[in-house]
Coordinates of C-alpha atoms in Angstrom, one line a residue:
Chain A
M130 CA 0.0 0.0 0.0
L131 CA 1.4 3.4 -1.1
L132 CA 0.2 6.7 0.4
D133 CA 0.1 9.5 -2.1
F134 CA 3.2 11.3 -0.6
E135 CA 5.1 8.0 -0.8
Q136 CA 4.6 7.7 -4.5
P137 CA 7.4 10.1 -5.8
I138 CA 9.8 8.3 -3.6
A139 CA 8.7 4.9 -4.7
A140 CA 9.0 6.0 -8.3
L141 CA 12.7 7.0 -7.8
E142 CA 13.3 3.8 -5.9
G143 CA 11.9 1.9 -8.9
K144 CA 14.2 3.8 -11.2
L145 CA 17.1 2.9 -9.0
R146 CA 16.3 -0.8 -9.1
E147 CA 16.1 -0.6 -12.9
M148 CA 19.4 1.1 -13.1
Q149 CA 21.1 -1.5 -10.8
K150 CA 19.6 -4.3 -12.9
L151 CA 20.8 -2.7 -16.1
A152 CA 24.3 -2.3 -14.7
Q153 CA 24.3 -6.0 -13.8
D154 CA 23.1 -7.2 -17.1
S155 CA 25.2 -5.0 -19.3
Q156 CA 28.4 -4.7 -17.3
V157 CA 28.2 -0.9 -17.8
D158 CA 29.6 1.1 -14.9
V159 CA 26.7 3.2 -13.6
S160 CA 28.0 3.5 -10.0
E161 CA 28.2 7.3 -10.2
A162 CA 24.6 7.6 -11.5
V163 CA 23.4 5.1 -8.8
E164 CA 25.1 7.1 -6.1
A165 CA 23.6 10.3 -7.4
L166 CA 20.1 8.8 -7.4
E167 CA 20.6 7.3 -4.0
T168 CA 21.5 10.7 -2.6
K169 CA 18.5 12.2 -4.4
I170 CA 16.2 9.6 -2.9
K171 CA 17.5 10.2 0.6
A172 CA 17.1 14.0 0.2
L173 CA 13.6 13.6 -1.1
K174 CA 12.7 11.3 1.8
K175 CA 14.1 13.6 4.4
E176 CA 12.3 16.6 2.9
T177 CA 9.0 14.7 2.5
Y178 CA 9.0 13.3 6.1
A179 CA 10.1 16.6 7.6
N180 CA 7.2 18.4 6.1
L181 CA 4.3 16.0 6.4
T182 CA 1.0 17.6 7.2
R183 CA -0.8 16.4 10.3
W184 CA -3.3 14.4 8.3
Q185 CA -0.4 12.6 6.5
R186 CA 1.0 11.6 9.9
V187 CA -2.5 10.2 10.7
Q188 CA -2.3 8.2 7.5
L189 CA 1.1 6.9 8.5
S190 CA -0.1 5.9 12.0
R191 CA -2.7 3.7 10.4
H192 CA -0.4 2.0 7.8
P193 CA -1.2 -1.7 7.8
D194 CA 2.4 -2.7 7.6
R195 CA 3.4 -0.9 10.9
P196 CA 4.4 -3.2 13.7
Y197 CA 1.4 -3.9 16.0
T198 CA 1.5 -4.7 19.8
L199 CA 2.3 -8.4 19.4
D200 CA 5.0 -7.6 16.8
Y201 CA 6.8 -5.4 19.4
I202 CA 6.4 -8.0 22.1
E203 CA 7.7 -10.8 19.9
G204 CA 10.5 -8.6 18.5
M205 CA 11.7 -7.2 21.8
T206 CA 11.4 -10.0 24.3
Q207 CA 12.8 -13.5 24.7
K208 CA 9.9 -15.2 26.3
F209 CA 6.2 -14.2 26.3
V210 CA 3.5 -15.8 28.3
E211 CA 0.2 -14.4 27.0
L212 CA -2.6 -14.1 29.6
H213 CA -6.2 -14.0 28.9
G214 CA -9.6 -12.9 30.3
D215 CA -11.0 -10.3 32.7
R216 CA -12.3 -13.1 35.1
T217 CA -15.8 -11.6 34.7
V218 CA -17.3 -12.0 31.3
A219 CA -14.8 -12.7 28.5
D220 CA -11.4 -12.5 26.9
D221 CA -11.2 -9.4 24.8
K222 CA -9.1 -10.1 21.7
A223 CA -8.7 -6.4 21.0
M224 CA -6.6 -6.1 24.2
V225 CA -3.6 -8.4 24.7
G226 CA -1.1 -8.8 27.5
G227 CA 1.2 -11.0 29.5
F228 CA 4.5 -11.3 31.2
A229 CA 7.6 -11.2 28.9
E230 CA 11.3 -11.3 29.4
L231 CA 13.1 -8.2 28.2
D232 CA 16.8 -9.0 28.4
G233 CA 16.5 -10.7 31.8
R234 CA 13.9 -8.4 33.2
T235 CA 10.3 -9.5 33.6
V236 CA 7.9 -6.9 32.2
M237 CA 4.1 -6.9 31.9
F238 CA 3.2 -5.9 28.4
I239 CA -0.4 -4.7 27.7
G240 CA -1.8 -3.2 24.5
Q241 CA -4.5 -2.9 21.9
Q242 CA -4.1 -5.3 19.0
K243 CA -5.1 -4.7 15.5
G244 CA -5.4 -7.2 12.7
R245 CA -3.8 -7.2 9.2
N246 CA -6.3 -9.1 7.1
T247 CA -10.1 -9.0 7.2
K248 CA -10.4 -12.1 9.4
Q249 CA -7.8 -10.9 11.9
R250 CA -9.3 -7.4 11.9
Q251 CA -12.7 -8.9 12.8
L252 CA -11.1 -11.1 15.5
R253 CA -9.4 -8.1 17.0
N254 CA -12.4 -5.8 16.5
F255 CA -10.2 -3.3 14.7
G256 CA -8.3 -2.7 17.9
M257 CA -11.4 -1.3 19.7
P258 CA -11.7 -2.9 23.1
N259 CA -14.9 -3.6 25.0
P260 CA -15.1 -3.0 28.7
E261 CA -13.7 -6.5 29.4
G262 CA -10.6 -5.4 27.5
Y263 CA -10.0 -2.5 30.0
R264 CA -10.8 -4.8 32.9
K265 CA -8.4 -7.5 31.6
A266 CA -5.7 -4.8 31.3
L267 CA -6.3 -3.7 34.9
R268 CA -6.2 -7.2 36.1
L269 CA -2.9 -7.7 34.5
M270 CA -1.6 -4.5 35.9
K271 CA -2.5 -5.5 39.4
L272 CA -0.8 -8.8 38.8
A273 CA 2.4 -7.0 37.8
E274 CA 2.1 -4.8 40.8
K275 CA 1.7 -7.8 43.1
F276 CA 4.9 -9.4 41.8
G277 CA 6.8 -6.1 41.6
K278 CA 7.2 -6.1 37.8
P279 CA 7.1 -3.0 35.7
I280 CA 4.3 -2.3 33.2
V281 CA 4.6 -1.3 29.6
T282 CA 1.5 -0.4 27.7
L283 CA 1.4 -0.1 23.9
I284 CA -1.5 2.1 22.6
D285 CA -3.0 1.6 19.2
T286 CA -6.7 2.1 18.9
P287 CA -9.2 4.0 16.9
G288 CA -11.3 4.2 20.1
A289 CA -13.1 2.1 22.7
F290 CA -15.8 0.1 21.0
P291 CA -19.1 2.1 20.8
G292 CA -21.4 -0.9 20.8
L293 CA -24.6 -1.8 22.5
E294 CA -23.1 -4.5 24.8
A295 CA -20.2 -2.3 25.5
E296 CA -22.6 0.2 27.0
E297 CA -24.5 -2.5 28.9
R298 CA -21.3 -3.7 30.5
G299 CA -20.1 -0.2 31.4
Q300 CA -17.5 1.1 28.9
G301 CA -17.4 4.4 30.7
E302 CA -16.9 2.8 34.2
A303 CA -14.2 0.4 32.9
I304 CA -12.1 3.2 31.5
A305 CA -12.7 5.5 34.4
R306 CA -11.6 2.9 36.9
N307 CA -8.4 2.3 35.0
L308 CA -7.5 6.0 35.1
R309 CA -7.9 6.1 38.9
E310 CA -6.2 2.8 39.6
M311 CA -3.2 3.4 37.3
F312 CA -2.3 6.5 39.3
M313 CA -1.8 4.4 42.3
L314 CA 0.3 1.5 40.8
K315 CA 3.4 1.0 42.9
V316 CA 5.5 -0.3 39.9
P317 CA 6.9 1.7 37.0
V318 CA 4.5 2.3 34.2
I319 CA 5.6 3.3 30.7
C320 CA 3.0 4.0 28.0
I321 CA 3.8 4.2 24.3
I322 CA 1.5 5.4 21.5
I323 CA 2.6 3.1 18.7
G324 CA -0.2 4.0 16.2
E325 CA -3.5 5.6 16.9
G326 CA -4.3 7.2 20.3
A327 CA -8.0 7.9 20.1
S328 CA -9.5 9.5 23.1
G329 CA -10.7 7.7 26.2
G330 CA -10.1 4.3 24.6
A331 CA -6.4 5.2 24.4
L332 CA -6.2 7.0 27.7
G333 CA -7.7 3.9 29.5
I334 CA -4.3 2.3 29.4
A335 CA -2.1 5.4 29.1
I336 CA -1.6 6.7 32.6
G337 CA 2.1 6.3 33.2
D338 CA 5.3 7.7 34.7
R339 CA 6.4 8.2 31.1
V340 CA 4.1 8.6 28.1
L341 CA 6.0 8.5 24.8
M342 CA 4.8 8.7 21.2
L343 CA 6.4 7.2 18.2
E344 CA 7.2 9.9 15.6
N345 CA 4.3 9.2 13.2
T346 CA 1.4 8.6 15.5
W347 CA -1.5 10.7 16.8
Y348 CA -3.1 11.1 20.2
S349 CA -6.1 13.3 20.8
V350 CA -9.6 13.6 22.2
I351 CA -11.2 12.6 19.0
S352 CA -10.3 11.3 15.5
P353 CA -10.0 13.9 12.7
E354 CA -12.9 12.3 10.9
S355 CA -15.3 12.4 13.9
C356 CA -14.2 15.9 14.7
S357 CA -15.0 17.0 11.1
S358 CA -18.4 15.3 11.3
I359 CA -19.3 17.0 14.6
L360 CA -17.8 20.5 14.2
W361 CA -18.2 21.0 10.4
R362 CA -21.2 18.6 10.1
S363 CA -19.5 16.9 7.2
W364 CA -16.9 14.1 6.8
N365 CA -14.9 16.3 4.3
Y366 CA -12.9 18.4 6.7
K367 CA -10.7 15.8 8.2
E368 CA -7.5 17.5 7.0
Q369 CA -8.6 20.8 8.7
A370 CA -9.7 18.9 11.8
A371 CA -6.3 17.2 12.0
E372 CA -4.6 20.6 11.8
A373 CA -6.9 22.1 14.4
L374 CA -6.6 19.3 16.9
K375 CA -2.7 19.5 16.9
L376 CA -2.6 15.8 17.4
T377 CA 0.9 14.8 16.3
A378 CA 3.8 13.7 18.6
T379 CA 5.5 17.1 18.1
D380 CA 2.3 18.9 19.0
M381 CA 1.6 16.8 22.1
L382 CA 5.2 17.2 23.3
K383 CA 5.1 20.9 22.8
A384 CA 1.9 21.1 24.8
G385 CA 3.5 19.2 27.6
L386 CA 0.9 16.4 27.4
V387 CA 3.5 13.6 26.6
D388 CA 7.0 13.1 27.8
G389 CA 9.0 12.2 24.7
I390 CA 9.1 11.1 21.1
V391 CA 10.7 7.9 19.8
K392 CA 12.2 8.5 16.3
E393 CA 11.0 6.2 13.5
P394 CA 13.1 4.9 10.6
L395 CA 13.1 7.5 7.7
G396 CA 10.0 6.8 5.8
G397 CA 8.0 5.5 8.8
A398 CA 7.9 2.4 11.0
H399 CA 6.3 0.3 8.2
T400 CA 9.4 0.7 6.0
D401 CA 11.7 -1.0 8.5
P402 CA 9.7 -2.7 11.3
Q403 CA 12.8 -4.4 12.7
K404 CA 14.7 -1.2 13.1
M405 CA 11.6 0.4 14.7
I406 CA 11.3 -2.5 17.2
L407 CA 14.9 -2.3 18.2
A408 CA 14.8 1.5 18.6
L409 CA 11.8 1.2 20.9
K410 CA 13.5 -1.6 22.9
K411 CA 16.5 0.7 23.5
T412 CA 14.3 3.5 24.7
L413 CA 12.3 1.2 26.9
T414 CA 15.3 -0.3 28.6
K415 CA 16.8 3.1 29.3
T416 CA 13.5 4.4 30.7
L417 CA 12.9 1.4 32.8
D418 CA 16.4 1.9 34.4
E419 CA 15.6 5.5 35.2
L420 CA 12.2 4.7 36.7
E421 CA 13.4 1.7 38.8
A422 CA 15.9 4.0 40.4
L423 CA 13.1 5.9 42.1
P424 CA 11.2 4.8 45.2
A425 CA 7.5 3.8 44.5
D426 CA 5.9 6.6 46.4
E427 CA 8.1 9.1 44.6
R428 CA 7.0 7.7 41.3
I429 CA 3.4 7.9 42.2
S430 CA 3.5 11.5 43.4
Q431 CA 5.4 12.5 40.3
R432 CA 2.8 10.7 38.2
I433 CA -0.1 12.5 39.9
D434 CA 1.7 15.9 39.8
K435 CA 2.5 15.6 36.1
F436 CA -1.1 14.9 35.1
G437 CA -2.3 17.4 37.7
K438 CA -0.6 20.3 35.9
M439 CA -2.1 19.6 32.5
G440 CA -4.4 22.2 31.1
V441 CA -4.3 25.9 30.3
V442 CA -6.6 28.4 32.0
V443 CA -6.8 32.1 32.4
E444 CA -7.0 33.2 36.0
Chain B
M121 CA -75.8 49.8 9.3
Q122 CA -72.6 50.7 10.9
S123 CA -73.2 49.4 14.4
M124 CA -71.2 46.1 14.0
A125 CA -68.5 47.5 11.9
W126 CA -65.8 47.1 14.6
F127 CA -66.6 43.5 14.6
K128 CA -66.0 43.0 10.9
R129 CA -62.7 41.8 9.6
Q130 CA -61.4 44.5 7.3
E131 CA -58.6 42.6 5.7
K132 CA -58.6 38.9 4.8
G133 CA -56.3 36.4 6.5
I134 CA -54.0 36.6 9.4
I135 CA -51.6 39.5 8.8
T136 CA -49.7 39.8 12.1
P137 CA -46.1 38.9 11.5
T138 CA -44.9 35.9 13.6
E139 CA -42.5 38.1 15.7
Q140 CA -45.3 40.4 16.7
K141 CA -47.6 37.6 17.9
K142 CA -48.7 38.0 21.5
E143 CA -47.9 34.9 23.4
T144 CA -47.7 34.1 27.1
P145 CA -44.5 35.7 28.3
D146 CA -41.7 33.3 28.9
G147 CA -41.2 32.2 32.5
L148 CA -44.8 32.4 33.6
W149 CA -45.8 28.9 32.4
Y150 CA -44.0 25.6 32.1
K151 CA -45.1 23.0 29.7
C152 CA -43.8 19.5 30.3
P153 CA -42.0 18.2 27.2
E154 CA -42.9 14.7 28.1
C155 CA -46.6 14.7 28.9
G156 CA -47.6 18.3 27.8
T157 CA -49.0 19.2 31.2
V158 CA -48.9 23.0 31.8
A159 CA -48.0 24.3 35.2
D160 CA -47.3 27.8 36.4
M161 CA -43.7 28.6 37.0
G162 CA -44.1 29.0 40.7
E163 CA -45.5 25.5 41.0
H164 CA -42.8 24.1 38.7
R165 CA -40.1 25.7 41.0
R166 CA -41.8 24.4 44.1
L167 CA -41.6 20.9 42.6
L168 CA -37.9 21.5 42.0
Y169 CA -38.4 21.6 38.3
T170 CA -40.2 18.3 38.0
C171 CA -43.5 17.7 36.3
G172 CA -46.4 17.3 38.8
K173 CA -48.1 14.8 36.6
C174 CA -45.5 12.5 35.0
N175 CA -42.5 13.4 37.2
Y176 CA -40.4 14.3 34.3
H177 CA -37.2 15.9 35.6
D178 CA -36.5 19.1 33.7
R179 CA -32.8 19.9 33.0
I180 CA -31.6 22.5 35.4
D181 CA -28.4 24.5 35.9
S182 CA -25.9 24.9 38.7
A183 CA -27.8 27.8 40.1
E184 CA -30.9 25.6 40.7
Y185 CA -29.0 22.7 42.1
F186 CA -27.2 24.9 44.6
E187 CA -30.6 26.3 45.6
V188 CA -32.0 22.7 45.9
L189 CA -29.1 21.5 48.1
F190 CA -27.6 24.3 50.1
D191 CA -29.4 25.6 53.2
D192 CA -31.1 28.9 52.5
N193 CA -29.2 28.9 49.1
R194 CA -26.2 30.1 51.0
F195 CA -22.8 29.0 49.8
T196 CA -19.2 30.2 49.0
E197 CA -18.3 29.8 45.4
L198 CA -14.8 28.5 44.8
D199 CA -12.4 29.6 42.0
T200 CA -14.8 32.0 40.3
N201 CA -12.1 33.6 38.2
L202 CA -11.1 30.8 36.0
S203 CA -11.9 31.0 32.3
S204 CA -10.8 29.3 29.1
A205 CA -7.6 30.1 27.2
D206 CA -7.1 29.1 23.6
P207 CA -3.8 27.2 23.7
L208 CA -4.3 25.5 20.3
H209 CA -5.7 28.6 18.5
F210 CA -8.6 26.4 17.5
V211 CA -10.8 27.4 14.7
D212 CA -13.6 25.4 13.3
T213 CA -16.6 27.2 11.8
K214 CA -15.9 29.9 14.5
A215 CA -12.7 30.8 16.4
Y216 CA -12.8 29.3 19.9
P217 CA -12.3 32.5 21.9
Q218 CA -15.3 34.0 20.0
R219 CA -17.3 31.0 20.9
I220 CA -16.3 31.3 24.5
A221 CA -17.1 35.0 24.6
A222 CA -20.5 34.6 23.0
T223 CA -21.4 31.8 25.3
Q224 CA -20.3 33.7 28.4
R225 CA -22.5 36.7 27.3
Q226 CA -25.4 34.5 26.5
T227 CA -25.3 32.4 29.7
G228 CA -23.7 34.7 32.2
L229 CA -21.4 31.8 33.1
K230 CA -17.7 31.7 33.0
D231 CA -17.5 28.1 31.8
A232 CA -19.3 24.7 32.1
V233 CA -18.8 24.0 35.9
R234 CA -19.3 25.9 39.1
T235 CA -17.9 24.8 42.4
A236 CA -19.0 25.7 45.9
H237 CA -18.8 25.0 49.6
G238 CA -21.9 25.3 51.8
L239 CA -24.1 23.5 54.3
M240 CA -26.7 20.9 53.4
N241 CA -29.0 20.3 56.4
G242 CA -26.2 21.6 58.5
Q243 CA -23.5 19.4 57.1
D244 CA -20.6 20.7 55.2
L245 CA -20.6 19.8 51.5
V246 CA -18.4 20.7 48.5
V247 CA -20.4 20.6 45.3
A248 CA -19.1 20.8 41.7
C249 CA -22.0 21.2 39.3
M250 CA -21.8 21.3 35.5
D251 CA -23.8 23.7 33.3
F252 CA -25.0 22.1 30.1
R253 CA -25.9 25.5 28.6
F254 CA -22.2 26.2 28.3
I255 CA -21.1 24.5 25.0
G256 CA -23.0 21.3 25.9
G257 CA -21.4 21.1 29.3
S258 CA -18.2 20.2 27.6
M259 CA -15.1 19.5 29.6
G260 CA -12.0 21.5 28.8
S261 CA -9.1 22.8 31.0
V262 CA -11.3 25.1 33.1
V263 CA -13.8 22.3 33.9
G264 CA -11.0 19.9 34.8
E265 CA -9.0 22.4 36.8
K266 CA -12.0 23.6 38.8
I267 CA -13.1 20.1 39.6
A268 CA -9.5 19.1 40.5
R269 CA -9.3 22.1 42.9
A270 CA -12.7 21.4 44.4
I271 CA -11.6 17.8 45.1
D272 CA -8.4 19.0 46.7
Y273 CA -10.4 21.5 48.8
A274 CA -12.7 18.7 49.9
R275 CA -9.7 16.5 50.8
Q276 CA -7.8 19.1 52.7
H277 CA -10.9 20.1 54.7
R278 CA -12.2 16.6 54.9
I279 CA -15.6 17.5 53.6
P280 CA -17.7 15.1 51.5
F281 CA -17.6 15.9 47.8
L282 CA -20.6 15.9 45.5
M283 CA -20.1 16.0 41.7
I284 CA -23.2 16.8 39.6
S285 CA -22.4 15.8 36.0
K286 CA -24.3 17.1 32.9
S287 CA -22.2 17.0 29.8
G288 CA -21.7 15.8 26.3
G289 CA -18.1 14.9 27.0
A290 CA -14.7 16.4 26.4
R291 CA -14.4 19.8 24.7
M292 CA -13.0 19.3 21.2
M293 CA -11.6 22.8 20.9
E294 CA -9.0 22.0 23.6
A295 CA -8.2 18.6 22.0
G296 CA -5.4 16.9 23.9
Y297 CA -5.8 19.2 26.9
S298 CA -9.4 18.2 27.3
L299 CA -8.5 14.5 27.1
M300 CA -6.0 15.0 30.0
Q301 CA -8.7 16.5 32.2
M302 CA -10.1 13.0 32.5
A303 CA -6.7 11.9 33.8
K304 CA -6.3 14.9 36.1
T305 CA -9.6 14.6 37.8
S306 CA -9.2 10.8 38.2
A307 CA -5.8 11.4 39.9
K308 CA -7.4 13.8 42.4
L309 CA -10.2 11.3 43.0
A310 CA -7.7 8.6 43.7
L311 CA -6.2 10.8 46.4
L312 CA -9.6 11.7 47.8
S313 CA -10.5 8.0 48.0
E314 CA -7.2 7.2 49.7
A315 CA -8.0 9.9 52.3
G316 CA -11.4 8.2 53.0
V317 CA -13.4 11.3 52.2
P318 CA -16.8 10.4 50.7
Y319 CA -17.5 11.1 47.0
I320 CA -21.0 11.0 45.6
S321 CA -21.4 11.3 41.9
L322 CA -24.8 12.4 40.6
L323 CA -25.2 11.8 36.9
T324 CA -27.9 14.0 35.4
D325 CA -29.4 14.3 32.0
P326 CA -27.3 13.9 29.9
T327 CA -23.9 12.5 31.0
T328 CA -21.8 11.0 28.2
G329 CA -18.4 10.6 26.7
G330 CA -15.2 11.5 28.6
V331 CA -17.1 12.7 31.6
T332 CA -18.8 9.3 32.0
A333 CA -15.4 7.7 31.4
S334 CA -13.8 9.6 34.2
Y335 CA -15.1 11.3 37.4
A336 CA -18.8 10.7 36.8
M337 CA -18.4 6.9 37.2
L338 CA -15.9 7.0 40.0
G339 CA -18.1 7.8 42.9
D340 CA -18.2 5.8 46.1
F341 CA -21.8 6.2 45.3
N342 CA -23.0 6.7 41.7
I343 CA -26.5 8.0 41.6
S344 CA -28.9 9.5 39.1
E345 CA -32.3 11.2 38.5
P346 CA -35.2 9.4 36.8
G347 CA -34.9 9.2 33.0
A348 CA -31.4 10.7 32.7
L349 CA -29.4 9.7 29.7
I350 CA -26.1 8.1 30.8
G351 CA -23.6 6.5 28.5
F352 CA -20.1 6.4 27.1
A353 CA -20.8 6.6 23.3
G354 CA -23.8 8.7 22.3
P355 CA -26.9 7.0 21.0
R356 CA -26.4 8.2 17.5
V357 CA -22.9 6.7 17.3
I358 CA -24.0 3.4 18.6
K359 CA -26.9 3.3 16.2
E360 CA -24.5 3.9 13.4
T361 CA -22.2 1.1 14.7
I362 CA -24.8 -1.6 15.0
G363 CA -27.0 -0.4 12.1
K364 CA -30.1 -1.0 14.1
D365 CA -32.6 1.0 16.2
L366 CA -31.7 1.1 19.9
P367 CA -34.1 -0.6 22.3
K368 CA -36.5 1.6 24.2
G369 CA -35.0 3.0 27.4
F370 CA -31.4 2.2 26.3
Q371 CA -28.9 4.3 28.3
S372 CA -31.6 5.6 30.6
A373 CA -30.7 5.9 34.3
E374 CA -33.1 2.9 34.9
F375 CA -31.1 0.9 32.3
V376 CA -27.8 1.8 33.8
L377 CA -29.1 0.9 37.3
E378 CA -30.3 -2.4 36.0
H379 CA -26.9 -3.2 34.6
G380 CA -25.2 -2.5 37.9
F381 CA -23.5 0.9 37.4
L382 CA -25.7 3.0 39.7
D383 CA -26.4 2.7 43.4
F384 CA -29.8 4.3 43.2
I385 CA -32.0 6.7 41.3
V386 CA -33.3 9.5 43.4
D387 CA -36.3 11.8 42.8
R388 CA -35.0 15.4 42.9
K389 CA -37.6 16.3 45.6
Q390 CA -35.9 13.7 47.9
L391 CA -32.3 14.4 46.8
K392 CA -31.3 16.7 49.6
Q393 CA -32.7 14.5 52.4
Q394 CA -31.4 11.3 50.9
L395 CA -27.9 12.7 50.5
T396 CA -28.1 14.0 54.0
D397 CA -29.1 10.7 55.4
L398 CA -26.4 8.8 53.5
L399 CA -23.6 11.2 54.5
H400 CA -24.9 11.1 58.1
M401 CA -24.4 7.3 58.1
L402 CA -20.8 7.7 57.0
R403 CA -19.7 10.1 59.7
P404 CA -16.9 8.6 61.8
A405 CA -18.3 7.0 65.0
V406 CA -17.6 9.1 68.0
V407 CA -15.8 6.9 70.5
E408 CA -16.3 8.0 74.0
A409 CA -13.4 7.7 76.3
P410 CA -14.2 5.0 78.9
A411 CA -14.6 6.3 82.3
V412 CA -11.5 5.4 84.2
P413 CA -12.2 4.3 87.8
R414 CA -10.0 6.0 90.3

């Protein structure tokens, strides 16, 4: 799948491959031309990705070849024991989690899971958890706390599921409870937006000592599409809505609403998933070291103070 | 014959323009939107804005709730000077500061919540009450900050906290900041809970979105009024998702009670007494020092 702004780059890359093939077949020395083209591609990539509009970042965040939660867990850790169920009604396949070994350290990983093909997407409910997903997440967090293991949450959701049964089983209550309980967790909590961070459905697992965003992700109170539909009363203003919401990693860091940005490979996480996974692993290990150096009560009070200061008012 | 001339219609048809029509002045009569019963405003007020026939609970603002709850309508309002900034320079069909200014003029309110400390049947109570008239009771930085401060105030003075929610959810014009108000208020409630200070959450018509998914559902006691709409996703969104009409009474307070997310539904006319009784039962037991024989 090619996004429109990826097309000029892909065209040059195609030309490069042709040239390399030609050189191979005809023994003509084109190394200078190849080098020039490679430089040109790199420059174009840099320029393109430095100047993406907010809506283009949203498109990147949804790219189906981006690593998803289970890809990160598999790629970063040596052992992973997946745990299921909220112990009340069901196992929500849109929310996954379990203990994993990250270079000798046991970590509880929790995150929304999307699917890559139609069947998987349905199974994962497009990464939209039901209340039992949030309750499963909380159960696993409490388990991690009990055994003194740090928690890493990976956020990638277009929102909590707006369905009939979700309402019957208390979607609002499930998310609300997670917010309150996560503030009091005695173990370190790191939250990473790895794709889409849509509203309460994202926040429901995103209260942490550090909240980080990958470079090409978004995090806001509503998706650009829904914002367009409500404020402009039309689906056609999603680009404007994305601009107005200031929902990119850079915007959110500037506003002081997240703590850092994890760089993606040039061209986006989907162009080199392995590199992305390793980059995130490095950041995670470093951040875990920092947080584990603090006493639990200090972490909790810093966590509460940080969120307590968010917001801008005139007084 | 001229004697009946004054009685005779000179021009045909009704020629009074709509805006000059003489109707009953606003505020004298109340017509119930549910059953159509007409009552005079004094009677409506005496019934605390509920219908005398079908008991429909009319939507009311913070001013009325304060009057319903606080003894002699006396209270000290907290943090009255906070108003919205425009950190994102948000423009949709209108610039956000203009929207705020227009709404302030129209409603006489600073933003969508007012907080106050007063006495309810002689007991101290801190109340935060939302105003739906202010941009749909939407929660932005001011709403989050005022509620956070009211909770801190309640915790520091060890006074029970009552939150009256009435909101469409988070305020889009403050985007990420609005979202984080859910986190901020929940953090403060975690501290309040730890301090053992009672928190009652009264969810009124309507309470949806990010408000439901944060402080409104976090009460030690979650209560509501008859017929109130309570939900996370709005009915329209759910209808679109499932592609079917919603069952009757879906997301009503009675439905939410039935599914286990409310402690009880209270008639507004009994609200003050019921809250008083409940809080009275929670007062710490007074342990008398045993008489020491000498």
